[in-house]
PDB file of C-alpha atoms in Angstrom:
ATOM      1  CA  MET A   1     118.742 239.480 134.879  1.00  0.00           C
ATOM      2  CA  ASP A   2     122.396 238.537 134.925  1.00  0.00           C
ATOM      3  CA  CYS A   3     123.943 241.983 134.792  1.00  0.00           C
ATOM      4  CA  ASN A   4     127.423 240.571 134.381  1.00  0.00           C
ATOM      5  CA  ARG A   5     126.453 239.251 130.949  1.00  0.00           C
ATOM      6  CA  ASN A   6     124.188 242.125 129.918  1.00  0.00           C
ATOM      7  CA  PHE A   7     126.318 245.050 131.043  1.00  0.00           C
ATOM      8  CA  GLY A   8     126.095 246.674 127.619  1.00  0.00           C
ATOM      9  CA  ASN A   9     122.308 246.929 127.954  1.00  0.00           C
ATOM     10  CA  ILE A  10     122.119 248.813 131.250  1.00  0.00           C
ATOM     11  CA  PRO A  11     118.927 250.823 131.574  1.00  0.00           C
ATOM     12  CA  ASP A  12     119.111 254.580 132.190  1.00  0.00           C
ATOM     13  CA  THR A  13     121.080 255.315 135.391  1.00  0.00           C
ATOM     14  CA  SER A  14     118.451 257.711 136.696  1.00  0.00           C
ATOM     15  CA  LEU A  15     115.750 255.069 136.420  1.00  0.00           C
ATOM     16  CA  VAL A  16     117.943 252.332 137.937  1.00  0.00           C
ATOM     17  CA  LEU A  17     118.937 254.588 140.858  1.00  0.00           C
ATOM     18  CA  LEU A  18     115.320 255.511 141.580  1.00  0.00           C
ATOM     19  CA  SER A  19     114.315 251.838 141.427  1.00  0.00           C
ATOM     20  CA  PHE A  20     117.250 250.908 143.703  1.00  0.00           C
ATOM     21  CA  LEU A  21     116.233 253.478 146.308  1.00  0.00           C
ATOM     22  CA  LYS A  22     112.593 252.383 146.228  1.00  0.00           C
ATOM     23  CA  GLN A  23     113.412 248.652 146.454  1.00  0.00           C
ATOM     24  CA  LYS A  24     115.986 249.130 149.211  1.00  0.00           C
ATOM     25  CA  GLY A  25     113.460 251.023 151.333  1.00  0.00           C
ATOM     26  CA  CYS A  26     113.975 253.848 153.810  1.00  0.00           C
ATOM     27  CA  GLN A  27     114.445 253.675 157.554  1.00  0.00           C
ATOM     28  CA  ASN A  28     114.034 257.444 157.907  1.00  0.00           C
ATOM     29  CA  SER A  29     110.502 258.832 157.382  1.00  0.00           C
ATOM     30  CA  GLU A  30     111.881 262.187 156.188  1.00  0.00           C
ATOM     31  CA  LEU A  31     113.965 260.388 153.554  1.00  0.00           C
ATOM     32  CA  LYS A  32     110.855 258.451 152.509  1.00  0.00           C
ATOM     33  CA  ARG A  33     109.040 261.772 151.922  1.00  0.00           C
ATOM     34  CA  GLU A  34     112.031 263.125 149.977  1.00  0.00           C
ATOM     35  CA  LEU A  35     112.096 259.957 147.849  1.00  0.00           C
ATOM     36  CA  ASP A  36     108.360 260.239 147.167  1.00  0.00           C
ATOM     37  CA  ASP A  37     108.877 263.882 146.108  1.00  0.00           C
ATOM     38  CA  LEU A  38     111.748 262.880 143.838  1.00  0.00           C
ATOM     39  CA  ASP A  39     109.655 260.090 142.321  1.00  0.00           C
ATOM     40  CA  GLU A  40     106.814 262.541 141.625  1.00  0.00           C
ATOM     41  CA  GLN A  41     109.152 265.082 140.017  1.00  0.00           C
ATOM     42  CA  LEU A  42     110.670 262.427 137.782  1.00  0.00           C
ATOM     43  CA  LYS A  43     107.212 261.417 136.555  1.00  0.00           C
ATOM     44  CA  LEU A  44     106.658 264.753 134.860  1.00  0.00           C
ATOM     45  CA  PRO A  45     105.415 264.338 131.278  1.00  0.00           C
ATOM     46  CA  THR A  46     108.128 263.875 128.695  1.00  0.00           C
ATOM     47  CA  ASN A  47     106.098 265.431 125.902  1.00  0.00           C
ATOM     48  CA  HIS A  48     106.252 269.161 125.413  1.00  0.00           C
ATOM     49  CA  ASN A  49     103.285 270.344 127.450  1.00  0.00           C
ATOM     50  CA  TYR A  50     103.631 274.001 128.260  1.00  0.00           C
ATOM     51  CA  PHE A  51     102.512 276.381 130.950  1.00  0.00           C
ATOM     52  CA  GLU A  52     101.110 279.408 129.171  1.00  0.00           C
ATOM     53  CA  SER A  53     101.204 282.850 130.685  1.00  0.00           C
ATOM     54  CA  ASP A  54      98.193 285.119 130.876  1.00  0.00           C
ATOM     55  CA  GLY A  55      98.998 286.710 127.528  1.00  0.00           C
ATOM     56  CA  GLU A  56     102.252 288.399 128.478  1.00  0.00           C
ATOM     57  CA  LEU A  57     104.348 288.942 125.353  1.00  0.00           C
ATOM     58  CA  GLN A  58     108.100 288.731 125.075  1.00  0.00           C
ATOM     59  CA  THR A  59     109.990 291.362 123.098  1.00  0.00           C
ATOM     60  CA  ASP A  60     109.931 289.067 120.040  1.00  0.00           C
ATOM     61  CA  GLY A  61     106.108 289.007 120.134  1.00  0.00           C
ATOM     62  CA  HIS A  62     105.718 285.436 121.446  1.00  0.00           C
ATOM     63  CA  ASN A  63     103.882 284.423 124.605  1.00  0.00           C
ATOM     64  CA  VAL A  64     105.971 283.423 127.609  1.00  0.00           C
ATOM     65  CA  SER A  65     105.874 279.660 128.104  1.00  0.00           C
ATOM     66  CA  PHE A  66     107.866 277.062 130.008  1.00  0.00           C
ATOM     67  CA  SER A  67     108.045 273.363 129.315  1.00  0.00           C
ATOM     68  CA  TYR A  68     107.879 270.809 132.098  1.00  0.00           C
ATOM     69  CA  ARG A  69     111.274 269.585 130.934  1.00  0.00           C
ATOM     70  CA  GLU A  70     112.772 273.084 131.345  1.00  0.00           C
ATOM     71  CA  ILE A  71     111.400 273.356 134.855  1.00  0.00           C
ATOM     72  CA  LEU A  72     112.655 269.876 135.745  1.00  0.00           C
ATOM     73  CA  HIS A  73     116.039 270.798 134.317  1.00  0.00           C
ATOM     74  CA  GLU A  74     116.239 273.770 136.678  1.00  0.00           C
ATOM     75  CA  LEU A  75     115.012 271.766 139.667  1.00  0.00           C
ATOM     76  CA  GLN A  76     117.405 268.882 139.188  1.00  0.00           C
ATOM     77  CA  HIS A  77     120.623 270.829 138.659  1.00  0.00           C
ATOM     78  CA  GLN A  78     120.995 269.617 135.079  1.00  0.00           C
ATOM     79  CA  VAL A  79     119.972 266.019 135.745  1.00  0.00           C
ATOM     80  CA  GLN A  80     117.700 264.946 132.914  1.00  0.00           C
ATOM     81  CA  PRO A  81     116.092 261.709 134.040  1.00  0.00           C
ATOM     82  CA  GLN A  82     114.588 259.418 131.489  1.00  0.00           C
ATOM     83  CA  VAL A  83     111.119 258.366 132.543  1.00  0.00           C
ATOM     84  CA  PRO A  84     110.525 254.832 131.254  1.00  0.00           C
ATOM     85  CA  VAL A  85     108.869 254.805 127.866  1.00  0.00           C
ATOM     86  CA  ASN A  86     107.535 251.280 128.264  1.00  0.00           C
ATOM     87  CA  ALA A  87     106.994 248.470 130.736  1.00  0.00           C
ATOM     88  CA  GLU A  88     110.006 246.528 129.398  1.00  0.00           C
ATOM     89  CA  GLU A  89     112.400 249.370 130.200  1.00  0.00           C
ATOM     90  CA  ALA A  90     110.890 249.787 133.673  1.00  0.00           C
ATOM     91  CA  GLN A  91     111.199 246.027 134.306  1.00  0.00           C
ATOM     92  CA  ALA A  92     114.826 246.039 133.149  1.00  0.00           C
ATOM     93  CA  ALA A  93     115.569 248.882 135.577  1.00  0.00           C
ATOM     94  CA  ARG A  94     113.895 246.999 138.462  1.00  0.00           C
ATOM     95  CA  GLU A  95     115.892 243.840 137.658  1.00  0.00           C
ATOM     96  CA  MET A  96     119.134 245.774 137.440  1.00  0.00           C
ATOM     97  CA  ALA A  97     118.369 247.499 140.760  1.00  0.00           C
ATOM     98  CA  ALA A  98     117.680 244.114 142.395  1.00  0.00           C
ATOM     99  CA  GLU A  99     121.041 242.815 141.151  1.00  0.00           C
ATOM    100  CA  LEU A 100     122.797 245.937 142.449  1.00  0.00           C
ATOM    101  CA  ILE A 101     121.113 245.469 145.842  1.00  0.00           C
ATOM    102  CA  ARG A 102     122.433 241.895 145.913  1.00  0.00           C
ATOM    103  CA  ILE A 103     125.948 243.191 145.242  1.00  0.00           C
ATOM    104  CA  ALA A 104     125.571 246.020 147.777  1.00  0.00           C
ATOM    105  CA  ASP A 105     124.551 243.484 150.405  1.00  0.00           C
ATOM    106  CA  LEU A 106     128.142 242.170 150.307  1.00  0.00           C
ATOM    107  CA  LEU A 107     129.113 245.192 152.373  1.00  0.00           C
ATOM    108  CA  GLU A 108     129.337 244.586 156.071  1.00  0.00           C
ATOM    109  CA  HIS A 109     127.129 246.964 158.021  1.00  0.00           C
ATOM    110  CA  ARG A 110     130.154 248.265 159.954  1.00  0.00           C
ATOM    111  CA  LEU A 111     132.076 249.122 156.772  1.00  0.00           C
ATOM    112  CA  LEU A 112     129.097 250.855 155.181  1.00  0.00           C
ATOM    113  CA  SER A 113     128.309 252.771 158.354  1.00  0.00           C
ATOM    114  CA  GLN A 114     131.895 254.033 158.677  1.00  0.00           C
ATOM    115  CA  ALA A 115     132.025 255.013 154.988  1.00  0.00           C
ATOM    116  CA  ALA A 116     128.649 256.781 155.190  1.00  0.00           C
ATOM    117  CA  ASP A 117     129.632 258.696 158.334  1.00  0.00           C
ATOM    118  CA  SER A 118     132.901 259.810 156.761  1.00  0.00           C
ATOM    119  CA  LEU A 119     131.220 260.824 153.507  1.00  0.00           C
ATOM    120  CA  THR A 120     128.420 262.675 155.312  1.00  0.00           C
ATOM    121  CA  LYS A 121     131.002 264.775 157.190  1.00  0.00           C
ATOM    122  CA  LYS A 122     132.873 265.561 153.961  1.00  0.00           C
ATOM    123  CA  LEU A 123     129.679 266.536 152.128  1.00  0.00           C
ATOM    124  CA  CYS A 124     128.547 268.782 154.986  1.00  0.00           C
ATOM    125  CA  ARG A 125     131.884 270.616 154.900  1.00  0.00           C
ATOM    126  CA  SER A 126     132.290 270.958 151.143  1.00  0.00           C
ATOM    127  CA  GLN A 127     130.690 272.671 148.195  1.00  0.00           C
ATOM    128  CA  GLU A 128     128.440 270.579 145.980  1.00  0.00           C
ATOM    129  CA  GLN A 129     130.898 270.746 143.077  1.00  0.00           C
ATOM    130  CA  PHE A 130     133.238 268.468 145.078  1.00  0.00           C
ATOM    131  CA  TRP A 131     130.623 265.885 146.041  1.00  0.00           C
ATOM    132  CA  ALA A 132     131.318 263.549 143.108  1.00  0.00           C
ATOM    133  CA  SER A 133     134.991 263.390 144.063  1.00  0.00           C
ATOM    134  CA  HIS A 134     134.196 262.645 147.720  1.00  0.00           C
ATOM    135  CA  LEU A 135     131.670 260.001 146.702  1.00  0.00           C
ATOM    136  CA  SER A 136     134.166 258.409 144.314  1.00  0.00           C
ATOM    137  CA  ASP A 137     136.850 258.300 147.022  1.00  0.00           C
ATOM    138  CA  GLY A 138     134.415 256.643 149.420  1.00  0.00           C
ATOM    139  CA  VAL A 139     133.445 254.005 146.867  1.00  0.00           C
ATOM    140  CA  LYS A 140     137.077 253.286 145.974  1.00  0.00           C
ATOM    141  CA  ALA A 141     137.879 252.733 149.650  1.00  0.00           C
ATOM    142  CA  LEU A 142     134.958 250.285 149.935  1.00  0.00           C
ATOM    143  CA  LEU A 143     136.068 248.420 146.800  1.00  0.00           C
ATOM    144  CA  LEU A 144     139.426 247.738 148.421  1.00  0.00           C
ATOM    145  CA  GLN A 145     137.792 246.317 151.559  1.00  0.00           C
ATOM    146  CA  VAL A 146     135.247 243.882 150.076  1.00  0.00           C
ATOM    147  CA  ALA A 147     136.854 240.709 148.753  1.00  0.00           C
ATOM    148  CA  GLY A 148     133.585 239.113 147.517  1.00  0.00           C
ATOM    149  CA  ALA A 149     133.011 241.953 145.087  1.00  0.00           C
ATOM    150  CA  LYS A 150     135.599 240.570 142.664  1.00  0.00           C
ATOM    151  CA  GLU A 151     133.131 237.983 141.309  1.00  0.00           C
ATOM    152  CA  PHE A 152     131.136 240.784 139.642  1.00  0.00           C
ATOM    153  CA  LYS A 153     132.058 243.254 136.940  1.00  0.00           C
ATOM    154  CA  LYS A 154     133.888 246.213 138.450  1.00  0.00           C
ATOM    155  CA  GLU A 155     131.415 248.676 136.917  1.00  0.00           C
ATOM    156  CA  LEU A 156     128.458 246.942 138.571  1.00  0.00           C
ATOM    157  CA  VAL A 157     130.153 246.800 141.957  1.00  0.00           C
ATOM    158  CA  GLU A 158     131.075 250.470 141.675  1.00  0.00           C
ATOM    159  CA  MET A 159     127.470 251.349 140.810  1.00  0.00           C
ATOM    160  CA  ALA A 160     126.050 249.184 143.630  1.00  0.00           C
ATOM    161  CA  PHE A 161     128.413 250.600 146.237  1.00  0.00           C
ATOM    162  CA  THR A 162     127.801 254.155 145.034  1.00  0.00           C
ATOM    163  CA  PHE A 163     124.029 253.708 145.254  1.00  0.00           C
ATOM    164  CA  VAL A 164     124.090 252.107 148.718  1.00  0.00           C
ATOM    165  CA  LEU A 165     126.586 254.665 150.041  1.00  0.00           C
ATOM    166  CA  MET A 166     124.397 257.482 148.710  1.00  0.00           C
ATOM    167  CA  LYS A 167     121.334 255.940 150.342  1.00  0.00           C
ATOM    168  CA  SER A 168     123.148 255.530 153.663  1.00  0.00           C
ATOM    169  CA  VAL A 169     124.222 259.174 153.642  1.00  0.00           C
ATOM    170  CA  CYS A 170     120.655 260.237 152.842  1.00  0.00           C
ATOM    171  CA  GLU A 171     119.363 258.183 155.779  1.00  0.00           C
ATOM    172  CA  HIS A 172     121.465 260.531 157.977  1.00  0.00           C
ATOM    173  CA  VAL A 173     120.776 263.723 156.005  1.00  0.00           C
ATOM    174  CA  PRO A 174     117.565 263.301 153.939  1.00  0.00           C
ATOM    175  CA  GLU A 175     117.779 266.797 152.472  1.00  0.00           C
ATOM    176  CA  PHE A 176     120.840 265.643 150.500  1.00  0.00           C
ATOM    177  CA  LEU A 177     118.690 263.284 148.376  1.00  0.00           C
ATOM    178  CA  PHE A 178     117.960 265.581 145.431  1.00  0.00           C
ATOM    179  CA  ARG A 179     121.484 266.934 145.158  1.00  0.00           C
ATOM    180  CA  LEU A 180     123.191 263.563 145.644  1.00  0.00           C
ATOM    181  CA  TYR A 181     120.790 261.979 143.181  1.00  0.00           C
ATOM    182  CA  GLY A 182     121.919 264.521 140.592  1.00  0.00           C
ATOM    183  CA  THR A 183     125.570 263.991 141.483  1.00  0.00           C
ATOM    184  CA  VAL A 184     125.299 260.209 141.129  1.00  0.00           C
ATOM    185  CA  VAL A 185     123.410 260.337 137.823  1.00  0.00           C
ATOM    186  CA  GLN A 186     125.957 262.811 136.403  1.00  0.00           C
ATOM    187  CA  TYR A 187     128.806 260.587 137.637  1.00  0.00           C
ATOM    188  CA  PHE A 188     127.525 257.603 135.666  1.00  0.00           C
ATOM    189  CA  LEU A 189     126.861 259.423 132.406  1.00  0.00           C
ATOM    190  CA  PRO A 190     128.481 257.461 129.556  1.00  0.00           C
ATOM    191  CA  HIS A 191     130.787 260.291 128.446  1.00  0.00           C
ATOM    192  CA  ARG A 192     132.373 260.666 131.890  1.00  0.00           C
ATOM    193  CA  SER A 193     135.527 258.743 132.624  1.00  0.00           C
ATOM    194  CA  HIS A 194     136.100 257.641 136.230  1.00  0.00           C
TER     195      HIS A 194
END
């Protein structure tokens, strides 16, 4: 997939990010477990299956019930991942992730390591509401340092560097995976301007 030509047809960010993380692999066994847990949570059914209570009635006379989607919504801090509806969408996400990995590989290990260390320190010291800003600053600094990135669309490079920086931080602090995943997906929502 040549993502430079097909940028308008980017698969769902949540799906691409999950595919990126799985294809890139994990050096940290705790991060691998966190990624497996995230993958399982994102595979929840997208239809409206409900948990029914044992007959407890609400004040309006209806039974108490919760949809999987509502529970996922609570767990993911308002990240609503789109589980692939077909094999074509899943394949497109895998191809896009592979292209982003190729772009991310332009980063020198030293540059990525320094950026990840700096970002990890900032995230540890700040509230989650500021994480997107710290992540954005880290990516912007990397964009200025990598000359070879100019051959790709800026949006793709930004996405690749964001994903690889997130993964590097999570290699140091695996328990950040769920929250950073949500931050990154929210950051790339179409209505958000960068």
